[in-house]
PDB file of C-alpha atoms in Angstrom:
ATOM      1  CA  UNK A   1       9.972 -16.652   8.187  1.00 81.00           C
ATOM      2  CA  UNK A   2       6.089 -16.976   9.687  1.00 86.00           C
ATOM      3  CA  UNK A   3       6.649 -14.881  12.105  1.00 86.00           C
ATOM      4  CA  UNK A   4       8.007 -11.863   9.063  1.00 88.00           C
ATOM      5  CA  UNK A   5       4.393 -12.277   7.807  1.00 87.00           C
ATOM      6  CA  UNK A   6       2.623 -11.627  10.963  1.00 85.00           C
ATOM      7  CA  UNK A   7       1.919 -15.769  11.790  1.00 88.00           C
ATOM      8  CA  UNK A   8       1.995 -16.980  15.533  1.00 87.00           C
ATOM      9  CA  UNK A   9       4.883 -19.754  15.834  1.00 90.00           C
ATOM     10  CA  UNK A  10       5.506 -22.226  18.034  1.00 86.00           C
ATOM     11  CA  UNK A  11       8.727 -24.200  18.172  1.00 89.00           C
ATOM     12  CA  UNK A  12       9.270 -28.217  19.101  1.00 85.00           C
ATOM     13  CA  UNK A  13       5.480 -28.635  19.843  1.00 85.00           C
ATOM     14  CA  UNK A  14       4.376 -32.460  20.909  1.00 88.00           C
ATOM     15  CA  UNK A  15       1.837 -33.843  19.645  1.00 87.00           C
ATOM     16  CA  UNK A  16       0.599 -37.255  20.728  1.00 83.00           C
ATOM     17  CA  UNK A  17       1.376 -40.543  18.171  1.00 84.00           C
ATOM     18  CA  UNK A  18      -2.122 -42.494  18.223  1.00 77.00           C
ATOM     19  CA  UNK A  19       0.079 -46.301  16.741  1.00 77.00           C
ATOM     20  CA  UNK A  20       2.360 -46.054  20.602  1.00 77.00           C
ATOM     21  CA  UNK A  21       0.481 -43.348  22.978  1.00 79.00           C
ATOM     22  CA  UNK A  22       3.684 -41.047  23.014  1.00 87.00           C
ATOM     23  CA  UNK A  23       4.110 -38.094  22.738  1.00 88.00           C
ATOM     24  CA  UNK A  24       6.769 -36.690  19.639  1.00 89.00           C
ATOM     25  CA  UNK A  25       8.094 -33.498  18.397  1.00 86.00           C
ATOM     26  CA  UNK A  26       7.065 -31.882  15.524  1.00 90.00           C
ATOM     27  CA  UNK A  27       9.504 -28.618  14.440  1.00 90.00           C
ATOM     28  CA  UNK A  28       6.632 -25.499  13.467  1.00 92.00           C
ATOM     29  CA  UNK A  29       3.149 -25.108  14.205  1.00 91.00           C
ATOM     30  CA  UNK A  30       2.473 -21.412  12.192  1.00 92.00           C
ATOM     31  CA  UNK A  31      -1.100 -20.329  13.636  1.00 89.00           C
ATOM     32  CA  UNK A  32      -3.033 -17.864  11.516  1.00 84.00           C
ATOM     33  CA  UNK A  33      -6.563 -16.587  13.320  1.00 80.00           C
ATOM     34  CA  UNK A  34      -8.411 -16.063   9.642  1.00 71.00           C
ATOM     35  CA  UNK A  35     -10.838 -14.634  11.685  1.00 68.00           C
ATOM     36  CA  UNK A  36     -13.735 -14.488  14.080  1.00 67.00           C
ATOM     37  CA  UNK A  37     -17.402 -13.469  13.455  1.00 63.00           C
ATOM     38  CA  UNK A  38     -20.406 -13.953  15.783  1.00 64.00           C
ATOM     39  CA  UNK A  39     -18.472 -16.416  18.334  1.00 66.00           C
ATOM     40  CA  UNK A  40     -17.118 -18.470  15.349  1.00 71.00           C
ATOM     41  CA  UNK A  41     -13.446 -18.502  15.323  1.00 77.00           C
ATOM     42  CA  UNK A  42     -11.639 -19.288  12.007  1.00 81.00           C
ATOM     43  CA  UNK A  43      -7.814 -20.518  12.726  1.00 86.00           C
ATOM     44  CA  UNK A  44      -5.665 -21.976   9.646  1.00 90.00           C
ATOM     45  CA  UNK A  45      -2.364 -24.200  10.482  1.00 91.00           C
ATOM     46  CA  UNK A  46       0.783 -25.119   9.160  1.00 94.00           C
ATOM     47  CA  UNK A  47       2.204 -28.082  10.333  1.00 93.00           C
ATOM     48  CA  UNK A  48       6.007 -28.311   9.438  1.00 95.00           C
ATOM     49  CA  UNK A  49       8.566 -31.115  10.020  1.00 93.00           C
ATOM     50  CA  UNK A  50      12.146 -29.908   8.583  1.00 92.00           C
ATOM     51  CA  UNK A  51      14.862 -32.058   7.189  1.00 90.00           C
ATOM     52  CA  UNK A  52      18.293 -31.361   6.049  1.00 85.00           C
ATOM     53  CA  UNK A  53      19.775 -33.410   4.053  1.00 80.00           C
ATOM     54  CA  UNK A  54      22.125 -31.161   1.492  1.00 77.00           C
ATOM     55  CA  UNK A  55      23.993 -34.254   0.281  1.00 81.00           C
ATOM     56  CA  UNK A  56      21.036 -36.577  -0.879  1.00 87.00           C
ATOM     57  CA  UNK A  57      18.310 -35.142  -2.827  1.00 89.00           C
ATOM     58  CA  UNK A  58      14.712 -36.086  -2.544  1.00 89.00           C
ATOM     59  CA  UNK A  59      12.618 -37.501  -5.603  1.00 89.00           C
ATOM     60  CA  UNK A  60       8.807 -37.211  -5.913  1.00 90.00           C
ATOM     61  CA  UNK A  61       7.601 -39.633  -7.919  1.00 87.00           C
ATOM     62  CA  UNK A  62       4.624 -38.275 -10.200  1.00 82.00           C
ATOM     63  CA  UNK A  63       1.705 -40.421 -12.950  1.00 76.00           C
ATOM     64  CA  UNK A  64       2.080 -39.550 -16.482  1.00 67.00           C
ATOM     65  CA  UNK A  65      -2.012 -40.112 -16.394  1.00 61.00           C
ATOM     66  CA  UNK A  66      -4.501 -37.064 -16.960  1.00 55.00           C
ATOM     67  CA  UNK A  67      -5.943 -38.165 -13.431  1.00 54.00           C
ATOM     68  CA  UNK A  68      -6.906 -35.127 -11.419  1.00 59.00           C
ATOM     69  CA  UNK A  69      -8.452 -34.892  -7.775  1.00 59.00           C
ATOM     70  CA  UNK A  70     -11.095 -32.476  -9.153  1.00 72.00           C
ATOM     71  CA  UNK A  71     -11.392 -28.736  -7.525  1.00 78.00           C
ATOM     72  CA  UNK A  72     -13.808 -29.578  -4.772  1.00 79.00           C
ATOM     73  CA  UNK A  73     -11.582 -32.682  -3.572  1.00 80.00           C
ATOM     74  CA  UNK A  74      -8.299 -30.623  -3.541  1.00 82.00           C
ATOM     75  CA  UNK A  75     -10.365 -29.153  -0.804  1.00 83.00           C
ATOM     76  CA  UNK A  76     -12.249 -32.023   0.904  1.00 81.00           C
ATOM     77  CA  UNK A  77      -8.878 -33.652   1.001  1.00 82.00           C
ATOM     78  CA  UNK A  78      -7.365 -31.176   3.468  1.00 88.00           C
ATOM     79  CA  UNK A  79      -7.415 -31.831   7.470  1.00 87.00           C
ATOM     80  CA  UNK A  80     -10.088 -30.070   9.553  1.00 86.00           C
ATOM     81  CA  UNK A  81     -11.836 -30.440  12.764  1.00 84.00           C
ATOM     82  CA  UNK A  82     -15.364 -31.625  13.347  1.00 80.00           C
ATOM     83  CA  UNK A  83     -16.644 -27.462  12.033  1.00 81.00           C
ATOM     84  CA  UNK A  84     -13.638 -27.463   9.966  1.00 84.00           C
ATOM     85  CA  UNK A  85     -14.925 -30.304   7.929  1.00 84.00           C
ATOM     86  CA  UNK A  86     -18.374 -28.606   7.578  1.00 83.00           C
ATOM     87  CA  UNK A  87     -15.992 -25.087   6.231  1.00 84.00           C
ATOM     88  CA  UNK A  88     -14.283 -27.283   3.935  1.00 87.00           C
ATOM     89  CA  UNK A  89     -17.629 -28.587   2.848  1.00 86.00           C
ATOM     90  CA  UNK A  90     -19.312 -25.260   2.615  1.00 84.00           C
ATOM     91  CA  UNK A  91     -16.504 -23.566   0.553  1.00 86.00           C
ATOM     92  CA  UNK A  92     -15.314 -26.712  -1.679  1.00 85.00           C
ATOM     93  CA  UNK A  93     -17.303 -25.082  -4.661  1.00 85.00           C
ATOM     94  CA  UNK A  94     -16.385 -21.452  -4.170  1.00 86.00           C
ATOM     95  CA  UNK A  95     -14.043 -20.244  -7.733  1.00 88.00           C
ATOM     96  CA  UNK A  96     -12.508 -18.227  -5.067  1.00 89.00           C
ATOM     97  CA  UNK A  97     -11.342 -21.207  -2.904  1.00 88.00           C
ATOM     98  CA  UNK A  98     -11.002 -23.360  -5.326  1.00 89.00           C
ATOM     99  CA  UNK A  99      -8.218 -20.843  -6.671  1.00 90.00           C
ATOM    100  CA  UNK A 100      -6.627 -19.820  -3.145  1.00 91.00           C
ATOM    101  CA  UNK A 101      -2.858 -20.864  -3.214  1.00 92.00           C
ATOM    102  CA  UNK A 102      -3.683 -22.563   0.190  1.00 90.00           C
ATOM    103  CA  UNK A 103      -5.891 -25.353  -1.878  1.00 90.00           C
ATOM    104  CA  UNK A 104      -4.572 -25.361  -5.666  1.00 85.00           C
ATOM    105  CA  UNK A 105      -2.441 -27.999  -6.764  1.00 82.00           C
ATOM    106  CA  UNK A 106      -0.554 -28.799  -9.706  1.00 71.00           C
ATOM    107  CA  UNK A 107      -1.739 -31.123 -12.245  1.00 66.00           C
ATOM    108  CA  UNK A 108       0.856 -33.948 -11.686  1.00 75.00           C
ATOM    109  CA  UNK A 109       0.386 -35.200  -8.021  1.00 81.00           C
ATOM    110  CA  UNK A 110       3.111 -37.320  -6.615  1.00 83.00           C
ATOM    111  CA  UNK A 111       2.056 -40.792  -5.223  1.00 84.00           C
ATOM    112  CA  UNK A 112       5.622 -41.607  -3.754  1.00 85.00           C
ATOM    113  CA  UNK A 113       8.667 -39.976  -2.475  1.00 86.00           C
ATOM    114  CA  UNK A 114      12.269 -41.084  -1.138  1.00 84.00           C
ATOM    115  CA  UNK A 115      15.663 -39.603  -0.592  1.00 86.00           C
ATOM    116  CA  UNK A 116      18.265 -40.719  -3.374  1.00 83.00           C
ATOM    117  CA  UNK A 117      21.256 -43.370  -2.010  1.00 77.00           C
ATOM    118  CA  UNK A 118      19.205 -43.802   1.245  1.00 73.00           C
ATOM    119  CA  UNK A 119      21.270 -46.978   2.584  1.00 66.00           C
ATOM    120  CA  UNK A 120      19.465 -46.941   6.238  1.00 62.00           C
ATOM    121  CA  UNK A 121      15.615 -46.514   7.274  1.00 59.00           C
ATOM    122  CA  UNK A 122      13.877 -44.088   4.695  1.00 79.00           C
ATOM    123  CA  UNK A 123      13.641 -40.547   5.939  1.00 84.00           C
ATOM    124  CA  UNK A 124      10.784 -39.397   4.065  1.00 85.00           C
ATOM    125  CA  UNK A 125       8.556 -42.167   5.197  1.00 85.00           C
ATOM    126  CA  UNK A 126       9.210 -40.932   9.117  1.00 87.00           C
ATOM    127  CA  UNK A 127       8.636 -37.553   8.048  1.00 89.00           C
ATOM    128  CA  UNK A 128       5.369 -37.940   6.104  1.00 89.00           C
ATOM    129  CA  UNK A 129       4.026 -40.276   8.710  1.00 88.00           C
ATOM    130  CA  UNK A 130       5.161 -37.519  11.472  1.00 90.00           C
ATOM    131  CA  UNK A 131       3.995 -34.803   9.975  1.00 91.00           C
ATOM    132  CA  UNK A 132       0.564 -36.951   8.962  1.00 91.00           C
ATOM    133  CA  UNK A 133      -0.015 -37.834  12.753  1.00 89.00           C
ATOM    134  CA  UNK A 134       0.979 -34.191  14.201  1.00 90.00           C
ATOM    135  CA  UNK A 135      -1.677 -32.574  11.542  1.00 90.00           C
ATOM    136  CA  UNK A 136      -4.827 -35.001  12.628  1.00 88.00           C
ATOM    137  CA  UNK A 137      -3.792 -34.353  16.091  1.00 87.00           C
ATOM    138  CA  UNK A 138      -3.853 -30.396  16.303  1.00 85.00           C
ATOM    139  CA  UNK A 139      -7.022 -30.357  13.926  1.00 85.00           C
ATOM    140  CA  UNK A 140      -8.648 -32.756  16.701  1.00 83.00           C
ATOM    141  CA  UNK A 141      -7.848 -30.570  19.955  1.00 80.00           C
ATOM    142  CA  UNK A 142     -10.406 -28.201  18.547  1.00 74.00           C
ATOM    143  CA  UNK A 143     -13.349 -31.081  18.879  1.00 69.00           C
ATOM    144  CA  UNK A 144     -12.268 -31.587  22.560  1.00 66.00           C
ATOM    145  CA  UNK A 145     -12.435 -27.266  23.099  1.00 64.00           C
ATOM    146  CA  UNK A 146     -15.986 -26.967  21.409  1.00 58.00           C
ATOM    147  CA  UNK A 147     -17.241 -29.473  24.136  1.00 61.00           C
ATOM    148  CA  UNK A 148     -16.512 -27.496  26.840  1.00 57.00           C
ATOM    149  CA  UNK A 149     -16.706 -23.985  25.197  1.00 58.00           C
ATOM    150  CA  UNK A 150     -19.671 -21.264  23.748  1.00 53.00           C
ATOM    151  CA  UNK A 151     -17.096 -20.883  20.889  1.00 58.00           C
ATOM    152  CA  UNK A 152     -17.212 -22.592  18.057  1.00 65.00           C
ATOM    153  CA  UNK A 153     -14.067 -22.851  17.020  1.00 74.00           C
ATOM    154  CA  UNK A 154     -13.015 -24.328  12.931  1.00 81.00           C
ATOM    155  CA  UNK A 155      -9.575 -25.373  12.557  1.00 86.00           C
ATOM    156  CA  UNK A 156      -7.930 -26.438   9.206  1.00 89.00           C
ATOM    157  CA  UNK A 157      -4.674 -27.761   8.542  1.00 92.00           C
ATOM    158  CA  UNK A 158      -1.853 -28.534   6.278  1.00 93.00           C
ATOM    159  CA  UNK A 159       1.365 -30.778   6.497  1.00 95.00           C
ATOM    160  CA  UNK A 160       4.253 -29.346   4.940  1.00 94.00           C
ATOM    161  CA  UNK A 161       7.707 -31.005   5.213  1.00 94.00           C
ATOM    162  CA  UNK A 162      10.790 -28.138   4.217  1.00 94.00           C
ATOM    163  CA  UNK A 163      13.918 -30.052   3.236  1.00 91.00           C
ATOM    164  CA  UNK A 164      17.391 -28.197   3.041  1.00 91.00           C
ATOM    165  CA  UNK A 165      18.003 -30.489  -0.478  1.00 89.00           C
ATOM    166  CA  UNK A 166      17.236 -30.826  -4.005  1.00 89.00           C
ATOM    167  CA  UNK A 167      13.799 -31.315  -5.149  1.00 91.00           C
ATOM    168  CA  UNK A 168      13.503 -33.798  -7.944  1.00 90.00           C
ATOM    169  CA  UNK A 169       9.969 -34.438  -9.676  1.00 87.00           C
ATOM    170  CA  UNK A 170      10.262 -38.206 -11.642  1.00 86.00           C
ATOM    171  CA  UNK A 171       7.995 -39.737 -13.995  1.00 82.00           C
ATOM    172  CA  UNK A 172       7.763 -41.229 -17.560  1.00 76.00           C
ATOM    173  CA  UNK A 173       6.614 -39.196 -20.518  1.00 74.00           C
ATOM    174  CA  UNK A 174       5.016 -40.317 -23.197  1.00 73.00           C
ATOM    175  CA  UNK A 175       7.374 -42.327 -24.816  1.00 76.00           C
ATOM    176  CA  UNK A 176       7.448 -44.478 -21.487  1.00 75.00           C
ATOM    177  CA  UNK A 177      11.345 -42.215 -20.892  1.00 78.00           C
ATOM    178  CA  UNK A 178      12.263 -41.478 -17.088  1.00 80.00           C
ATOM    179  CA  UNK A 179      12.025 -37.539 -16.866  1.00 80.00           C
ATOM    180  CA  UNK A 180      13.741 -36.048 -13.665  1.00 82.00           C
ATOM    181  CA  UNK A 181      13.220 -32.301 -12.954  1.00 85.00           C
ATOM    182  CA  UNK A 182      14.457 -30.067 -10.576  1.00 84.00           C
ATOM    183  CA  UNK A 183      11.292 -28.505  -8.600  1.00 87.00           C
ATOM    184  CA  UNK A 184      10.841 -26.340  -6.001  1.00 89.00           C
ATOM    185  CA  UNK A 185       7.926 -27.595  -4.869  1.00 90.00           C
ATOM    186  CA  UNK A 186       5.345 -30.654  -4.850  1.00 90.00           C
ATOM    187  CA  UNK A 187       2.189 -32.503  -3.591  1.00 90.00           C
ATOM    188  CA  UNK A 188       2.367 -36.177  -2.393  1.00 89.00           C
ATOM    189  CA  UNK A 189      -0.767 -37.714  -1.722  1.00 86.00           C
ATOM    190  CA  UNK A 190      -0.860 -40.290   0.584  1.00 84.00           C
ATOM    191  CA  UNK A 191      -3.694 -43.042   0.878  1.00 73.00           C
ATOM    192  CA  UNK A 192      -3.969 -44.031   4.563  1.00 62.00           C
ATOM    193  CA  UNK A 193      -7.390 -44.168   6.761  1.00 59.00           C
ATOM    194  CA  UNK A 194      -5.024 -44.191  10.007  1.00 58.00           C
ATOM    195  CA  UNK A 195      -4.865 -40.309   9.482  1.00 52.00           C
ATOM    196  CA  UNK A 196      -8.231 -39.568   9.347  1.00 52.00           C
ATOM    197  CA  UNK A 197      -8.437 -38.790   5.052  1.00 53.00           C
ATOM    198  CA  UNK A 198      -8.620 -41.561   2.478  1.00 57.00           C
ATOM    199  CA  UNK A 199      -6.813 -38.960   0.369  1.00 75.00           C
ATOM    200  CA  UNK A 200      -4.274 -36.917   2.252  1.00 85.00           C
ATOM    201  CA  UNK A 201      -1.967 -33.968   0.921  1.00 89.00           C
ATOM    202  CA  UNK A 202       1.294 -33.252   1.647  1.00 91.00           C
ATOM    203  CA  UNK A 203       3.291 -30.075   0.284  1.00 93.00           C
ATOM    204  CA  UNK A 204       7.076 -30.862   0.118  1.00 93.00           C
ATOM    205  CA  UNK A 205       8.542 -27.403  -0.347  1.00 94.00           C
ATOM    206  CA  UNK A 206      12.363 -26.435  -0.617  1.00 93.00           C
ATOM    207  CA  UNK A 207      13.967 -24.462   1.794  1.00 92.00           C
ATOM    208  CA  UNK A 208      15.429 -22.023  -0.892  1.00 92.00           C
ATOM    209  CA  UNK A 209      11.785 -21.746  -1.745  1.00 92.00           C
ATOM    210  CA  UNK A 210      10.311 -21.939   1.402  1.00 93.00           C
ATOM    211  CA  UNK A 211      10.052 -17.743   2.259  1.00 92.00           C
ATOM    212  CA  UNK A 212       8.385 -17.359  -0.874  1.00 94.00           C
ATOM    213  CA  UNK A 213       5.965 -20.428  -0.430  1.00 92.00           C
ATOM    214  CA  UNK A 214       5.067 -18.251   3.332  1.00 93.00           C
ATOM    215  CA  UNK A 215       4.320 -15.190   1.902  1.00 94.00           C
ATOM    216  CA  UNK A 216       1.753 -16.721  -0.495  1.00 94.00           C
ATOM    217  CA  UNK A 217       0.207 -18.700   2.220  1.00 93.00           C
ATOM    218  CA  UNK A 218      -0.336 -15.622   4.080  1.00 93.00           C
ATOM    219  CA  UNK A 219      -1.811 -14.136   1.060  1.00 93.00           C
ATOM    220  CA  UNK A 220      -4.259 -16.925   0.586  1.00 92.00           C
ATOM    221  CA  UNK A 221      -5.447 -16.459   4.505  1.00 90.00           C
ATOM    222  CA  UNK A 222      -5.871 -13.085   3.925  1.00 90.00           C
ATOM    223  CA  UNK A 223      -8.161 -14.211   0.432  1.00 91.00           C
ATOM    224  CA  UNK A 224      -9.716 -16.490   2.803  1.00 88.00           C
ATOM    225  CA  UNK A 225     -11.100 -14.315   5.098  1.00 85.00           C
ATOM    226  CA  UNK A 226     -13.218 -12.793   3.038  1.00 85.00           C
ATOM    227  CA  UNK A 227     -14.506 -16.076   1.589  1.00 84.00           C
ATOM    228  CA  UNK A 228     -15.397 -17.250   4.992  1.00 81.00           C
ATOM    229  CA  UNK A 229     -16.475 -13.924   6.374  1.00 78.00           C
ATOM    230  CA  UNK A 230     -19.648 -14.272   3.071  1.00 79.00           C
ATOM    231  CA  UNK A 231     -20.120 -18.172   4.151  1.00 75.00           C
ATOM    232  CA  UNK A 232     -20.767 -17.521   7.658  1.00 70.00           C
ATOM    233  CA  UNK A 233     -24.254 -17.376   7.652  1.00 75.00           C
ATOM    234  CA  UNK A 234     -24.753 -20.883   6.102  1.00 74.00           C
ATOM    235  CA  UNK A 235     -21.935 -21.976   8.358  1.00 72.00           C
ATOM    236  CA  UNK A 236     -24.014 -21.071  11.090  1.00 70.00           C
ATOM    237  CA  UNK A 237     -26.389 -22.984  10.145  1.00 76.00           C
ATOM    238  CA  UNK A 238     -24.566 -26.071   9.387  1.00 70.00           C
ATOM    239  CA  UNK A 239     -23.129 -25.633  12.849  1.00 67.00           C
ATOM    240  CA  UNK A 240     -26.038 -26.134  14.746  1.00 66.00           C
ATOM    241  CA  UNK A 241     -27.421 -28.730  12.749  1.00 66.00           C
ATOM    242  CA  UNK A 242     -24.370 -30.785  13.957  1.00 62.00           C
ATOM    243  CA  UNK A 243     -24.721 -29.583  17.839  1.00 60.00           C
ATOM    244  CA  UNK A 244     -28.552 -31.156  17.419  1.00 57.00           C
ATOM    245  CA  UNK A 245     -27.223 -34.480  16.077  1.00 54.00           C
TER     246      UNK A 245
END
């Protein structure tokens, strides 16, 4: 499904798991070069672990509060490299970013999620915490490249687990009633320092959804581009203030 919209795939990539200095699989890494201006090269990634699981549907558990991350932070919170920090910092109060599908999230976050009449050792927790560890691990290979390189290279990333299941989004309302709805698609954010964000974002997607969901991230790197290609002078900048320090 990348590959229809012109993304570079690779299958069963390892990445190495920082808690037992193994290395693990991880399903898709979709590449996406946003692009590259005066030896600065843009590159977006999707991190994807896949899970069926047909005959047990997942539940996202959501807040009834009005709590929202705030524009800027729903792109702060994403995964970057060293530069890809400083992009995420440089665009987080752009309208235009702050409205690309690739950072936009719903109102109702989800704080939890687990796989209905799970009777063994919890799928979605090994899948968030894989696909957590595999994200903060590509990101990083860029710092170890700019060493060594006249490039500067910015990576980004996002973890996205695709289940072959149901999607249900739980919470109470406002008369304190458990409300289950089907969804195609959600955000869990997930508090843990070990993976290099206070605040990290997951995007749990269906796999009914799933060639939809691609074609709009390919549409927001193609909105990005443009965003980046009018921030690269200040980039530059930024840049080279961190190579002094």
């Amino acid at each position: 499904i990348f590959q229809e919209v012109d993304f570079y795939v690779n299958l069963s990539s390892y990445y190495k798991d920082p808690s037992e200095s193994t290395y693990r699989e991880i399903d898709v890494v979709a590449m996406n070069s946003v692009c590259d201006i005066d030896n600065i090269s843009f590159d977006v990634r999707f991190i994807v672990e896949c899970k069926y699981s047909q005959d047990k549907p997942w539940i996202l558990f959501q807040s009834n509060s009005d709590f929202e991350l705030g524009k800027h932070f729903e792109i702060l919170r994403r995964f970057g490299s060293r530069y890809g920090d400083v992009a995420l910092s440089e665009i987080s109060g752009n309208e235009g970013a702050q409205n690309n599908f690739l950072f936009a999230l719903t109102k109702e976050m989800g704080y939890g999620l687990t796989r209905a009449f799970e009777n063994a050792n919890d799928m979605t927790y090994k899948a968030t915490t894989s696909v957590l560890k595999a994200t903060q691990y590509f990101v990083t290979q860029f710092d170890s490249i700019n060493k060594d390189s006249f490039l500067g290279y910015i990576a980004i990333a996002f973890p996205i687990i695709v289940i072959d299941s149901q999607l249900f989004n739980c919470k109470l309302n406002k008369n304190n009633e458990i409300e289950i709805v089907e969804s195609d698609m959600g955000y869990l954010l997930v508090r843990n320092e070990e993976y290099g964000s206070y605040d990290s974002i997951i995007t749990i997607v269906t796999l009914k959804s799933f060639s939809k969901y691609v074609r709009n991230l390919k549409k927001g790197c193609d909105e990005l581009k443009t965003i980046i290609e009018n921030s690269t002078p200040s980039l530059h900048s930024m840049i080279k203030r961190i190579n002094r320090s």
